[in-house]
GROMACS .gro file of C-alpha atoms in nm:
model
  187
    1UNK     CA    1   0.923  -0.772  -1.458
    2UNK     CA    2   0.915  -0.474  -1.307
    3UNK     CA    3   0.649  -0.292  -1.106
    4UNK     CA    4   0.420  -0.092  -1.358
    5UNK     CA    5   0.441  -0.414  -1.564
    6UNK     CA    6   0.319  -0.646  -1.269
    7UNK     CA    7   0.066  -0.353  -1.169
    8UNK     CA    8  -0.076  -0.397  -1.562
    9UNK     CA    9  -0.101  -0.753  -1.541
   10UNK     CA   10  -0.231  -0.814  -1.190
   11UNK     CA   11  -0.544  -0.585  -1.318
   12UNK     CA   12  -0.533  -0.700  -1.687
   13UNK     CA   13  -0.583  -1.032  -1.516
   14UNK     CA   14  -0.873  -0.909  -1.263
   15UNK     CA   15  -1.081  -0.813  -1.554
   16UNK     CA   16  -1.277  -1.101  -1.672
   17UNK     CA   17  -1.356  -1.158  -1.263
   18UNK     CA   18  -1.469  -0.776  -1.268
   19UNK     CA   19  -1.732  -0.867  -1.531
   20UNK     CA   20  -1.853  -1.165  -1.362
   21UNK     CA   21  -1.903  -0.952  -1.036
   22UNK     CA   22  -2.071  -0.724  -1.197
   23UNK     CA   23  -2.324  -0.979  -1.258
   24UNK     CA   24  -2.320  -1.116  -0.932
   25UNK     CA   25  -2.419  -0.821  -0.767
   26UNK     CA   26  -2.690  -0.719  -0.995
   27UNK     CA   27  -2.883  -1.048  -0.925
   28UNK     CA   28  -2.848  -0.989  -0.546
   29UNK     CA   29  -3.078  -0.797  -0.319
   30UNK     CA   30  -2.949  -0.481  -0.203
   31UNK     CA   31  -2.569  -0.677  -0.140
   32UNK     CA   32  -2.374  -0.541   0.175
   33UNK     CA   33  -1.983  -0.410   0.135
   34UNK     CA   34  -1.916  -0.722   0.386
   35UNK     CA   35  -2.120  -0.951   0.060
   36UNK     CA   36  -1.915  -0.754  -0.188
   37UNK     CA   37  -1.562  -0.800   0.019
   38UNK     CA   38  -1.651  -1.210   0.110
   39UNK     CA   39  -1.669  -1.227  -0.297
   40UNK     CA   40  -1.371  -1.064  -0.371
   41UNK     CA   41  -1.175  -1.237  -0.091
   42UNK     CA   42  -1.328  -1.591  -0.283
   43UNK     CA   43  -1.248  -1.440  -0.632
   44UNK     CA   44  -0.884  -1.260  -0.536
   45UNK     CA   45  -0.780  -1.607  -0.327
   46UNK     CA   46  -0.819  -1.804  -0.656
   47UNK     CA   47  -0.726  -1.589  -0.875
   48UNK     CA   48  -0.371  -1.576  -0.648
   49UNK     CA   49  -0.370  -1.991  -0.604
   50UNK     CA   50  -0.397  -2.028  -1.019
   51UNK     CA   51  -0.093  -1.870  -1.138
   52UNK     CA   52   0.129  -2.024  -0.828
   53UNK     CA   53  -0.018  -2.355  -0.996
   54UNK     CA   54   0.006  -2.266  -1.329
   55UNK     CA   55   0.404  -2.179  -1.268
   56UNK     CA   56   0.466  -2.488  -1.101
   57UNK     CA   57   0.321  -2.678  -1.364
   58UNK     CA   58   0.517  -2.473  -1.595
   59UNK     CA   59   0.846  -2.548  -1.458
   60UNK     CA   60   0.718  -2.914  -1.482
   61UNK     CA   61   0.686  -2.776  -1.876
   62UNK     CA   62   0.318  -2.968  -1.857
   63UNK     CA   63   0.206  -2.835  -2.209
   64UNK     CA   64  -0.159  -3.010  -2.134
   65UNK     CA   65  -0.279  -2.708  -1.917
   66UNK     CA   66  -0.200  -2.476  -2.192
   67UNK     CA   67  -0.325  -2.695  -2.469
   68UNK     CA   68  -0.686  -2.740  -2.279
   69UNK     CA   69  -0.712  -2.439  -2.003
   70UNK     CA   70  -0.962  -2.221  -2.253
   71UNK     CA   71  -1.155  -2.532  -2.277
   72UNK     CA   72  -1.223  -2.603  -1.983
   73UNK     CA   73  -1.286  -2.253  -1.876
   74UNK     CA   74  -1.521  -2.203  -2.160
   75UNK     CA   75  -1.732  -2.522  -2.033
   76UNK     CA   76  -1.709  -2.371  -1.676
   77UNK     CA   77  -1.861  -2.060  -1.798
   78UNK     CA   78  -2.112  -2.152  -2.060
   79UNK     CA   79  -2.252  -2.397  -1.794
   80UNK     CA   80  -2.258  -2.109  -1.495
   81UNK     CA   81  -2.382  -1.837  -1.807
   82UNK     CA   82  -2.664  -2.085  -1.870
   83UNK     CA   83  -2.745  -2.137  -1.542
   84UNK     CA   84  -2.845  -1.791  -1.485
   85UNK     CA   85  -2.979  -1.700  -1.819
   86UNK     CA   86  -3.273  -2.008  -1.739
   87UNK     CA   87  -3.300  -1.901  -1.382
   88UNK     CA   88  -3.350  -1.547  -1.495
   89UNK     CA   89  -3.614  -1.678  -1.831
   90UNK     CA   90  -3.804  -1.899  -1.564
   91UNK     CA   91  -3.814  -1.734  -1.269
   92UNK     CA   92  -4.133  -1.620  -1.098
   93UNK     CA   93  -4.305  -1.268  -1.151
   94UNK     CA   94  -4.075  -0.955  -1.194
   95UNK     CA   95  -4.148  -0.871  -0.820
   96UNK     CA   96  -3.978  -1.150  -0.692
   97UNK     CA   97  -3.717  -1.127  -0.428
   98UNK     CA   98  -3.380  -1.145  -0.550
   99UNK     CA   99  -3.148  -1.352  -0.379
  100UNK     CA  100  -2.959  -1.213  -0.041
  101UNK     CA  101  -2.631  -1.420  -0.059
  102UNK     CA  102  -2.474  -1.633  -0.364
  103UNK     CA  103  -2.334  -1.985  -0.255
  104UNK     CA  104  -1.979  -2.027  -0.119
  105UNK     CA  105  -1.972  -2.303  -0.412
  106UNK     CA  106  -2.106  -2.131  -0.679
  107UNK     CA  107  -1.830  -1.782  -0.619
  108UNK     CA  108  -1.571  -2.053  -0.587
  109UNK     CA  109  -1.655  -2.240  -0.934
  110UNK     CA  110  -1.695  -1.887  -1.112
  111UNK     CA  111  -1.377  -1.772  -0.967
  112UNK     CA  112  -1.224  -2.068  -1.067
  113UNK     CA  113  -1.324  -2.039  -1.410
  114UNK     CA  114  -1.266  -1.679  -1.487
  115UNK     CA  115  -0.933  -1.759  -1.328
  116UNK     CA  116  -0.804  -2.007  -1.585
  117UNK     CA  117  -0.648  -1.770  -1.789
  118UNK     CA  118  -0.448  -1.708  -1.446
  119UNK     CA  119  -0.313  -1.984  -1.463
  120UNK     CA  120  -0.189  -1.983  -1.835
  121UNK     CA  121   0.015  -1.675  -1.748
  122UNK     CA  122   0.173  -1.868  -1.430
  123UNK     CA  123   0.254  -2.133  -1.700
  124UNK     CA  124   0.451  -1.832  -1.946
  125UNK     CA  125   0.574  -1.667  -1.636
  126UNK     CA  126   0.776  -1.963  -1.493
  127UNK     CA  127   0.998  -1.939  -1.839
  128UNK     CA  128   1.063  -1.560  -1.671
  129UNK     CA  129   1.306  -1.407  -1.392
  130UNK     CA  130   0.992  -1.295  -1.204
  131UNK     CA  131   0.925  -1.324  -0.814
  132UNK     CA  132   0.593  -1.536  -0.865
  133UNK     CA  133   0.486  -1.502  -0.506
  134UNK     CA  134   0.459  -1.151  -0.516
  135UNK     CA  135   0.298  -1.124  -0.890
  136UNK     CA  136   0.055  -1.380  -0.752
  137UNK     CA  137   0.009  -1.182  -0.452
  138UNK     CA  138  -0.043  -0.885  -0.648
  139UNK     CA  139  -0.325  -1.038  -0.901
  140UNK     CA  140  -0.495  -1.148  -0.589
  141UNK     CA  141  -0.500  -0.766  -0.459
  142UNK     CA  142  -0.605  -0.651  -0.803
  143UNK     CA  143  -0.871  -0.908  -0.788
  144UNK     CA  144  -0.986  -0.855  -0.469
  145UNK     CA  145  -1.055  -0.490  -0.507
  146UNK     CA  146  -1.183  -0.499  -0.893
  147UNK     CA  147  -1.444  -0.782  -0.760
  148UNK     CA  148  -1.505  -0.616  -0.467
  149UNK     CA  149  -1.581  -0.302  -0.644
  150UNK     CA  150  -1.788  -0.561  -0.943
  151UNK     CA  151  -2.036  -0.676  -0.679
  152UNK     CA  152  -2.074  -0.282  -0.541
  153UNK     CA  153  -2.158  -0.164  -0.919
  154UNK     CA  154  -2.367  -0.436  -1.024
  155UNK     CA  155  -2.587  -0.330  -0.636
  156UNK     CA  156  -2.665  -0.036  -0.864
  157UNK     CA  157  -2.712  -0.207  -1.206
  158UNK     CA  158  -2.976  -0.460  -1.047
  159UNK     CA  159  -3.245  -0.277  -0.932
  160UNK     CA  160  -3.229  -0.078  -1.256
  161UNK     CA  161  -3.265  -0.434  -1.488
  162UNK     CA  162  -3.445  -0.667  -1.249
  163UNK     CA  163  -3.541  -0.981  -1.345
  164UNK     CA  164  -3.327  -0.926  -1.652
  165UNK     CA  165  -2.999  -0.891  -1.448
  166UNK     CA  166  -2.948  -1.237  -1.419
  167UNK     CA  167  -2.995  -1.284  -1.748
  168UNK     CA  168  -2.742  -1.055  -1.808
  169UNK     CA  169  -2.488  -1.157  -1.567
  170UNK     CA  170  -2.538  -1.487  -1.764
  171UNK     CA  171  -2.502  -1.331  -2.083
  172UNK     CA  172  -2.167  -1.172  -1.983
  173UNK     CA  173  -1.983  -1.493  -1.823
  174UNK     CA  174  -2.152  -1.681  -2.124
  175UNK     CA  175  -1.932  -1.387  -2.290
  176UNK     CA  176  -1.650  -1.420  -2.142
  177UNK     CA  177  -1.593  -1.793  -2.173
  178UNK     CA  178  -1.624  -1.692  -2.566
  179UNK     CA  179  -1.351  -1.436  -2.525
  180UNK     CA  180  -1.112  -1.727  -2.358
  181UNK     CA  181  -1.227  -1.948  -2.600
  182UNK     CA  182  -1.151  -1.717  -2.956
  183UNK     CA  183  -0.850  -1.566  -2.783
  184UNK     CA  184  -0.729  -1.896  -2.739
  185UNK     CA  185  -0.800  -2.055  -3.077
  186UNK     CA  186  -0.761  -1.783  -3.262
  187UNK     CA  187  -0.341  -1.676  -3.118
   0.00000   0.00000   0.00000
């Protein structure tokens, strides 16, 4: 693979963690750049780890991860979409306090699950002459900055939506585990 190609895929890949961002930042309070950058260093890390795993389980040729990765990224999703969408339905009066800081945990499991499809592409590129340390490297970059940049936009979006962002940002990971799901099934 060659550069432009591995610049197109690191951010093709950095997308889906964009959108969830997005959402993340809208349901925060006013987020700092040093909020934004500690979720894109937890979204960009993963998203690095999953295709280094997914291409050494594809030169195991384990055929399981492909045959249930949109699964269980889809469950991971729906579950976190759900989450917010009730937290954002039963939550207290409209002039409530957002929250500062999302959980360590909770980045990690979204990041994990809108970094699944990371790991499919490990799985196809192992079956390539690619360097996989430094595509990894750079869909952790891409990551990094696009979530970075997600958590900075949806600082904007929030205040604008309110209450309704997290319903929203639940809405869109909701969304997205759809997308892994029908892209999935449906190729």
């Amino acid at each position: 693979m060659n550069l432009s190609a591995t610049l197109l895929l690191a951010f093709g890949m950095s997308m889906d963690a964009f959108a969830a961002s997005i959402g993340k930042g809208a349901t925060q309070r006013q987020p700092r750049f040093s909020d934004a950058l500690r979720t894109g260093l937890i979204f960009g890390t993963i998203e690095a780890l999953t295709p280094l795993v997914g291409w050494g389980l594809g030169t195991l040729a384990n055929q399981v991860v492909l045959d249930w990765n949109h699964w269980i990224a889809f469950v991971l999703l729906v579950f976190l979409g759900a989450r917010m969408i009730m937290e954002g339905v039963r939550g207290g009066a409209e002039d409530e306090e957002p929250c500062r800081r999302h959980s360590f945990w909770l980045l990690v499991t979204t990041a994990f699950a809108t970094s699944l499809d990371a790991m499919a592409v490990g799985v196809g590129l192992a079956f390539l002459q690619v360097n996989i340390l430094w595509t990894a490297l750079a869909i952790g970059c891409a990551t990094l900055i696009m979530s970075t940049l997600g958590i900075m936009v949806g600082r904007f979006i929030g205040p604008l939506l309110g209450k309704r962002a997290e319903i929203l940002g639940g809405v869109v990971l909701i969304g997205i585990g759809c997308q892994i799901l029908w892209s999935a099934l449906g190729a």
